[in-house]
Tab-separated table of C-alpha atoms and ligand atoms in Angstrom:
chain	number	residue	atom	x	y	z
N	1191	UNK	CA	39.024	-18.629	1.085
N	1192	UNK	CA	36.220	-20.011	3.206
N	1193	UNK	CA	33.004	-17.247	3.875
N	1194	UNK	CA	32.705	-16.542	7.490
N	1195	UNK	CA	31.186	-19.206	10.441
N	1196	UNK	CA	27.822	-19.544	10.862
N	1197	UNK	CA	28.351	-18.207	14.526
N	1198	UNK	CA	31.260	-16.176	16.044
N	1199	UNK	CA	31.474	-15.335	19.711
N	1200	UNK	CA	32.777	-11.843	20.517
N	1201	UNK	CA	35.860	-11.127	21.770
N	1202	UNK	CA	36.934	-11.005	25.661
N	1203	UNK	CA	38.434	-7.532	26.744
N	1204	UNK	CA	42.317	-7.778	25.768
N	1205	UNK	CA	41.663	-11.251	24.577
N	1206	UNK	CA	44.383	-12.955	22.674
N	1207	UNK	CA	43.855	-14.151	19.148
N	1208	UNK	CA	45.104	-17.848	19.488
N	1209	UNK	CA	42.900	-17.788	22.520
N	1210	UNK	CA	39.820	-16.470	20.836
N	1211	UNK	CA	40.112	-18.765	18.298
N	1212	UNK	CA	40.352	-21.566	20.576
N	1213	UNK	CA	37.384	-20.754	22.392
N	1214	UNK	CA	35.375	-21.424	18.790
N	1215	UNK	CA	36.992	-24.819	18.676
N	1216	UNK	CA	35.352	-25.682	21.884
N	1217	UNK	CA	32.092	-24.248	20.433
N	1218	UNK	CA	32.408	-26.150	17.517
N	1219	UNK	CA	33.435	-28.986	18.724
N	1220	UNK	CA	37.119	-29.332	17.025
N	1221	UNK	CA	40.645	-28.899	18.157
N	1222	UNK	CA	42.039	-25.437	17.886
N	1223	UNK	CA	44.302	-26.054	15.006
N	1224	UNK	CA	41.295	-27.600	12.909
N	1225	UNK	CA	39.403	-24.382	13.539
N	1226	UNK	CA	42.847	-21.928	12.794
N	1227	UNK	CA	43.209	-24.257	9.331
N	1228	UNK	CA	39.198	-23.423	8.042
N	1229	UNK	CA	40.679	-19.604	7.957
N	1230	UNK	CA	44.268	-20.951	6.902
N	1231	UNK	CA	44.712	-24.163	5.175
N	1232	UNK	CA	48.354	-23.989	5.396
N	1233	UNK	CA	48.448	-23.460	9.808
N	1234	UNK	CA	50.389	-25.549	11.468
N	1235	UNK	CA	50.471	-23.763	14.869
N	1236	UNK	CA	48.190	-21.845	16.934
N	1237	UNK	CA	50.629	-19.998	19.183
N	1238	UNK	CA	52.863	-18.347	16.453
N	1239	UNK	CA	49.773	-16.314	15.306
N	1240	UNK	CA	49.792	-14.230	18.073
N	1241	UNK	CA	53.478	-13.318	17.068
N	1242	UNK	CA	53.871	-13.639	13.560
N	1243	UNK	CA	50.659	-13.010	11.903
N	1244	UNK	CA	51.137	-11.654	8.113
N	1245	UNK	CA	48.770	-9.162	6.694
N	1246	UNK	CA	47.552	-11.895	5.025
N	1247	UNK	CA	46.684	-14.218	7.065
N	1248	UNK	CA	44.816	-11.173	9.479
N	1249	UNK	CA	42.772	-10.596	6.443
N	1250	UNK	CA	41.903	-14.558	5.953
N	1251	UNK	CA	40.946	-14.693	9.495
N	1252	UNK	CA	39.156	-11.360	9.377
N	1253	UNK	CA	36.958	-13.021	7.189
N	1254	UNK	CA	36.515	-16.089	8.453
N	1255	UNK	CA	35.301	-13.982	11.752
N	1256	UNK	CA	33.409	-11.392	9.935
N	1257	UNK	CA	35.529	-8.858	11.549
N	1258	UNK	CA	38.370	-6.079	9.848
N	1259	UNK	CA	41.853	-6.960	9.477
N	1260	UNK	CA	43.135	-4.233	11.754
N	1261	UNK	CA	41.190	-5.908	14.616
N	1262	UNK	CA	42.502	-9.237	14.505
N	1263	UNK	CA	45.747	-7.819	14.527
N	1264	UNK	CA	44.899	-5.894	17.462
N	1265	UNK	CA	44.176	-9.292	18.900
N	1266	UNK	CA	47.884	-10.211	18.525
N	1267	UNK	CA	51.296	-9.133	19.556
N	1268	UNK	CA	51.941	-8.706	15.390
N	1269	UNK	CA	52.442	-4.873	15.406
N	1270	UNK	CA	54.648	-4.714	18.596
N	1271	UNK	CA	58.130	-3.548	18.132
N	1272	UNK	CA	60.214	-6.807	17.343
N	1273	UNK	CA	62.146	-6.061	20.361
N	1274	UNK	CA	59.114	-6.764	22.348
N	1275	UNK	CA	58.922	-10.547	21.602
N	1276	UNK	CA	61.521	-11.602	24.127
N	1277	UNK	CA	59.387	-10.092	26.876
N	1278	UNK	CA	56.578	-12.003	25.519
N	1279	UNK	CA	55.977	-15.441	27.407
N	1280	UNK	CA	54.750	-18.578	26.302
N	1281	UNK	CA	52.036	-18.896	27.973
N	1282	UNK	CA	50.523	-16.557	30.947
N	1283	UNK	CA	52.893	-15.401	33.466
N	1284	UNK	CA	50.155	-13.415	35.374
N	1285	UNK	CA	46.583	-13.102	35.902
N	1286	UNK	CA	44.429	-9.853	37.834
N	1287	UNK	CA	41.989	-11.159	40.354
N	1288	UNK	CA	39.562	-8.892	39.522
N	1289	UNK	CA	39.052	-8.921	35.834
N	1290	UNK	CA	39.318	-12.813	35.956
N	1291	UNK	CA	36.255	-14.371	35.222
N	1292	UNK	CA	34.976	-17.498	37.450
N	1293	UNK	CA	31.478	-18.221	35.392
N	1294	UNK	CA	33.203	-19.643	32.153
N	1295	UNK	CA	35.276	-22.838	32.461
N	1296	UNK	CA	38.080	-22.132	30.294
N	1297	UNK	CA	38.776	-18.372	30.468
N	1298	UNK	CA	40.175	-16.738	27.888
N	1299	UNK	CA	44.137	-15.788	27.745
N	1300	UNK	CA	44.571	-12.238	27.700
N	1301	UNK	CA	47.407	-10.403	25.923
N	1302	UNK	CA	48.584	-8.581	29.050
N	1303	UNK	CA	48.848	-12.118	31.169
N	1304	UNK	CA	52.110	-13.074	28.778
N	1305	UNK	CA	53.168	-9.670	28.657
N	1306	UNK	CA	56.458	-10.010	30.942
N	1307	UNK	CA	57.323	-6.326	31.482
N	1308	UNK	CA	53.529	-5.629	32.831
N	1309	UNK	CA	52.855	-5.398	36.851
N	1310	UNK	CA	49.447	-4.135	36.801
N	1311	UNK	CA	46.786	-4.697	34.919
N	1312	UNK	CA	45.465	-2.664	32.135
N	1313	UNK	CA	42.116	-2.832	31.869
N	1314	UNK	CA	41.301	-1.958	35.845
N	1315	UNK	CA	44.678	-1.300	37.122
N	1316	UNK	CA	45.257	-3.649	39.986
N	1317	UNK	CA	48.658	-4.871	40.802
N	1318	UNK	CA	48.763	-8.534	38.895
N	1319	UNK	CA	49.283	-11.465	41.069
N	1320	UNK	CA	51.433	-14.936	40.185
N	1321	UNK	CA	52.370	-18.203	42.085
N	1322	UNK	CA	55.931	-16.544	43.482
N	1323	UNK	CA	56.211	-15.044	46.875
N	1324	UNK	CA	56.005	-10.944	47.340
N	1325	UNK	CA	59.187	-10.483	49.629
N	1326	UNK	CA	59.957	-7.795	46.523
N	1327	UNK	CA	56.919	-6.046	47.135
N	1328	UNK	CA	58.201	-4.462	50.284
N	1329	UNK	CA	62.036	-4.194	49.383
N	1330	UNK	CA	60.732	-2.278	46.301
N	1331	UNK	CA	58.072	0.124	47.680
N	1332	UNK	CA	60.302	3.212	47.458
N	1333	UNK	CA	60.376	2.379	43.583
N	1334	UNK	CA	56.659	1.966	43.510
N	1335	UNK	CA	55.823	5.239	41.452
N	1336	UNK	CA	59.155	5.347	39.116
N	1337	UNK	CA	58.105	1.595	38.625
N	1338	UNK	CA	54.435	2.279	37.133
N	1339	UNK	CA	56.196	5.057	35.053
N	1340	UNK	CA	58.461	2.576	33.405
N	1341	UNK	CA	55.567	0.331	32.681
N	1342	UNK	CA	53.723	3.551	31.462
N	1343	UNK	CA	56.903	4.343	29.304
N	1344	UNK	CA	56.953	0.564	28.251
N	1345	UNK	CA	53.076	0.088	27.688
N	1346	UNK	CA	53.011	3.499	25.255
N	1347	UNK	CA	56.050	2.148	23.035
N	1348	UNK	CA	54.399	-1.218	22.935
N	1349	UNK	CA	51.264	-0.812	22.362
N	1350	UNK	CA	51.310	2.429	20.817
N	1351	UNK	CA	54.420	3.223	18.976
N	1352	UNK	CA	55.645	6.141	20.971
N	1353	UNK	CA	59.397	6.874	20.386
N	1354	UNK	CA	61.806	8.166	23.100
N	1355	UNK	CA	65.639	9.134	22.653
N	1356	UNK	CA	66.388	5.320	23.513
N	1357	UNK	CA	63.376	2.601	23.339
N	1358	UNK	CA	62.436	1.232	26.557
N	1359	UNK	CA	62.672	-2.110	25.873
N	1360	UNK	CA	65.897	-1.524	24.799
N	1361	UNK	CA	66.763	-0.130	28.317
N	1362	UNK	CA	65.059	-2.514	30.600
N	1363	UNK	CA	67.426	-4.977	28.070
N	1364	UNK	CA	70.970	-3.130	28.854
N	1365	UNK	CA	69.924	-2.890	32.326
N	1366	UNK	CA	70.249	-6.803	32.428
N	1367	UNK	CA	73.377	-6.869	31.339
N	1368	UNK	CA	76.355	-7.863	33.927
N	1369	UNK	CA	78.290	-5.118	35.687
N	1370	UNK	CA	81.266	-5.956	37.545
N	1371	UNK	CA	80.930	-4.697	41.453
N	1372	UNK	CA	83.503	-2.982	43.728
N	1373	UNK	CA	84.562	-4.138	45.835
N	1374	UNK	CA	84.350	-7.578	44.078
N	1375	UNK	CA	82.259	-9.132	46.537
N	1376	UNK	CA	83.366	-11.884	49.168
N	1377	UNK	CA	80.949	-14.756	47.423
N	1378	UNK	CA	81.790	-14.306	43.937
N	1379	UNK	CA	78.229	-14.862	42.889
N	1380	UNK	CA	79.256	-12.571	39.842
N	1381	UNK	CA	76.460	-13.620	37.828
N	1382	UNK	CA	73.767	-11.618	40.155
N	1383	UNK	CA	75.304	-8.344	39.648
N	1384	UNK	CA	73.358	-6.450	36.605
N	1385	UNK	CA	73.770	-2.998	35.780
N	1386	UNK	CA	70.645	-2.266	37.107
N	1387	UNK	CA	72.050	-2.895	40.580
N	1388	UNK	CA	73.957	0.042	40.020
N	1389	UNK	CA	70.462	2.291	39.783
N	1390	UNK	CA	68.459	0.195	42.298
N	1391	UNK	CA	70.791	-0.855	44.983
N	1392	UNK	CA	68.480	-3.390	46.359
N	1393	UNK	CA	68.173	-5.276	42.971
N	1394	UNK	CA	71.182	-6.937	43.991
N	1395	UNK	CA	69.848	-8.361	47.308
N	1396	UNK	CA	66.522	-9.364	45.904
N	1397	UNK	CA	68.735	-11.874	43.122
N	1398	UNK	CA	70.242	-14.113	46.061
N	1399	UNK	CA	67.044	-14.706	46.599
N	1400	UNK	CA	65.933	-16.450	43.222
N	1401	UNK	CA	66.522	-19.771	42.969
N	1402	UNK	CA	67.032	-19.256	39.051
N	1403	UNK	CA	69.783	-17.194	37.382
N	1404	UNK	CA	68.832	-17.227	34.160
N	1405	UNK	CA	67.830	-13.628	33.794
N	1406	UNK	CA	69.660	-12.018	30.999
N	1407	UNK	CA	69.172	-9.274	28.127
N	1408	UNK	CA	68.377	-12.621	26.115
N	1409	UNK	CA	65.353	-13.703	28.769
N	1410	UNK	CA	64.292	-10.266	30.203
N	1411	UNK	CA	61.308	-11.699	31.879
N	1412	UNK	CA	61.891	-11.270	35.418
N	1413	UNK	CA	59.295	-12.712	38.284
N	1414	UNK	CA	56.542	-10.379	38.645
N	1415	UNK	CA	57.784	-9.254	42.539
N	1416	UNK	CA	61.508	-8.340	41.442
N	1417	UNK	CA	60.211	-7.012	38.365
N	1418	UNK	CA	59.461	-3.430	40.141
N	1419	UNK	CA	63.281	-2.816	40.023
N	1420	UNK	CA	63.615	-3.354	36.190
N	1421	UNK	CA	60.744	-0.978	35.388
N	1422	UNK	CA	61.987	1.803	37.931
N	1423	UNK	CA	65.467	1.629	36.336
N	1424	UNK	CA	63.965	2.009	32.751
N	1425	UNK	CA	62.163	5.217	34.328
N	1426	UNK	CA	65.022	6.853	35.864
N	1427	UNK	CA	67.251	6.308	32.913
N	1428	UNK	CA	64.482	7.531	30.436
N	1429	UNK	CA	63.984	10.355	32.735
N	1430	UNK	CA	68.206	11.175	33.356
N	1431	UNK	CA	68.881	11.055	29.713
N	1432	UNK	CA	71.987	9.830	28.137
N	1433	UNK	CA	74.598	10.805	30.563
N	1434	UNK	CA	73.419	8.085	32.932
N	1435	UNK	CA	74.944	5.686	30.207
N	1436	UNK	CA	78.182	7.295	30.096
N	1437	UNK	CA	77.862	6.428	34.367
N	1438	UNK	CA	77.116	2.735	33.806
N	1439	UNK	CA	79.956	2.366	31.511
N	1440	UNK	CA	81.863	2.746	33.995
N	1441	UNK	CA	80.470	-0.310	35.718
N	1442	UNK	CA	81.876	-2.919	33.148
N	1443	UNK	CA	84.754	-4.313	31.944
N	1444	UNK	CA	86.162	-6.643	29.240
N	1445	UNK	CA	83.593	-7.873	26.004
N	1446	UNK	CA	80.635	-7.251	28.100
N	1447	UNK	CA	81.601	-3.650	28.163
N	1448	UNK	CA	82.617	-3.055	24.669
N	1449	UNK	CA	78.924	-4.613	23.596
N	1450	UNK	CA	77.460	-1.631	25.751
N	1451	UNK	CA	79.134	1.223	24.211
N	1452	UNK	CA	78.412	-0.034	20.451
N	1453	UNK	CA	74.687	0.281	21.091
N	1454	UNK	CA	74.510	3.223	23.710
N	1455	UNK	CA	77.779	5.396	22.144
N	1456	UNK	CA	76.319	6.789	19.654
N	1457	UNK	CA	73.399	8.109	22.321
N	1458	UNK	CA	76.222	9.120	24.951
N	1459	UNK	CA	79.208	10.501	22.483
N	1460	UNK	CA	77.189	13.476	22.564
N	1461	UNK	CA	75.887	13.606	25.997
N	1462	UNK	CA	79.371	14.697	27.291
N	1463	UNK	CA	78.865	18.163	25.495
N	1464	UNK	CA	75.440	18.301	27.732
N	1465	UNK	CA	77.235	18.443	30.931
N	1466	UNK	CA	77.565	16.406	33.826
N	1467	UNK	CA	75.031	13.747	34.697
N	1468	UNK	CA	71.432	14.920	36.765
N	1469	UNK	CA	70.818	14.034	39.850
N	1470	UNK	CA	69.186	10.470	39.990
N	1471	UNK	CA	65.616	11.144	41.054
N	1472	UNK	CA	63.312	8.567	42.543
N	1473	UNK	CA	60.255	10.511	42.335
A	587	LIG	ZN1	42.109	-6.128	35.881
């Protein structure tokens, strides 16, 4: 193991680890991976350190750095729940005006601008802005408060481990999940209707607008104007508790159907002793 650099620069607010690191390569004139591989020989990526790094390699790059273990991991996505990764993007997805910073001429990548379930930002709180259109933003304004509670709910199991009866990840991932409408509808676009149409009507409406279908449990990360609905519905069905499933059963049919109930029956099984579904609230 190499002893630490000569010079390390500190670390932006919320900065991300590859993107740390590959501010040193530009200070030391190499390319990023050179600079990962003086910490770890072995590298042969930047990007899947910021969702894969081992203990071990946070303590070889802790060193390298001068800095503790637990903080470069705090750098990267490595203690998020596993589920979290598919809402993790590739590169950023999102960027807040105000915490951007103009002076330096390659900013840093922040953790929360790949974060795909995120609509404000979380070191200032500003709504996040991206290259799409905001027709959503208006549609959606009745969901505007249950929609910062999901991304409360989803921020707090995230980031800090917090357990409810049913994670919300896992939620925002049923809710993506393809209901079948009634009546069937005149078009046929059957691919647009999600379960989460059945808790925010206008979720529906806001899909024929996409140009890309592709949302799915499997790619949860919707663009950052529709994705108000998703994060309402994970509040409301946090907040309504496991009867709510039972309801959205009841909005699919064939294989799609029978893949809900095995990971929400054991949750709703003994919901129907609890009475009848609350009221939906959109508080
Ligand atoms: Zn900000």
């Amino acid at each position: 193991m190499t002893g630490p650099l000569p010079v390390t620069l500190p670390p932006m607010r919320g900065e991300l680890l590859s993107s740390w690191i590959s501010r040193h390569a530009d200070f030391y004139g190499v390319t990023p991976l050179t600079m990962l591989r003086h910490g770890l020989p072995e590298a042969t990526s930047l990007g899947a350190i910021d969702l894969s790094l081992t203990k071990a390699q946070a303590d070889r790059i802790a060193g390298m750095f001068g800095v503790s273990p637990k903080f470069v991991r705090s750098l990267s996505f490595a203690d998020a729940p596993k589920a979290a990764r598919r809402f993790i993007a590739k590169s950023p997805v999102q960027h807040c005006a105000h915490c951007i910073d103009t002076d330096i001429g390659s900013p840093p990548i922040l953790r929360s601008e790949l974060q795909g379930w995120r609509i404000t930002c979380p070191h200032c709180g500003e709504l996040f802005q991206d290259k799409t259109t905001s027709d959503g933003d208006r549609t959606l304004a009745p969901y505007r408060v249950a929609a910062r509670r999901g991304e409360t709910l989803l921020h707090n199991h995230t980031e800090r481990g917090v357990e409810t009866w049913l994670p919300p990840l896992e939620i925002a991932r049923l809710l993506l999940m393809r209901r079948i409408p009634w009546p069937p509808p005149r078009d046929c676009d059957f691919w647009r209707y999600r379960l989460l149409g059945a808790i925010v009507p206008d979720f529906d409406d806001l899909l024929t607008k996409e140009s890309a279908s592709a949302f799915s449990p499997k790619h949860p990360i919707l663009p950052l104007h529709i994705r108000p609905a998703l994060l309402a519905g994970v509040a409301i069905i946090d907040h309504a508790g496991p009867p709510m499933l039972k309801m959205l059963q009841g909005h699919m049919m064939g294989d799609n159907k029978t893949r809900f109930v095995m990971a929400t029956d054991h949750l709703v099984t003994p919901a129907i002793e609890w009475g009848p579904p609350q009221q939906m609230q959109l508080i």
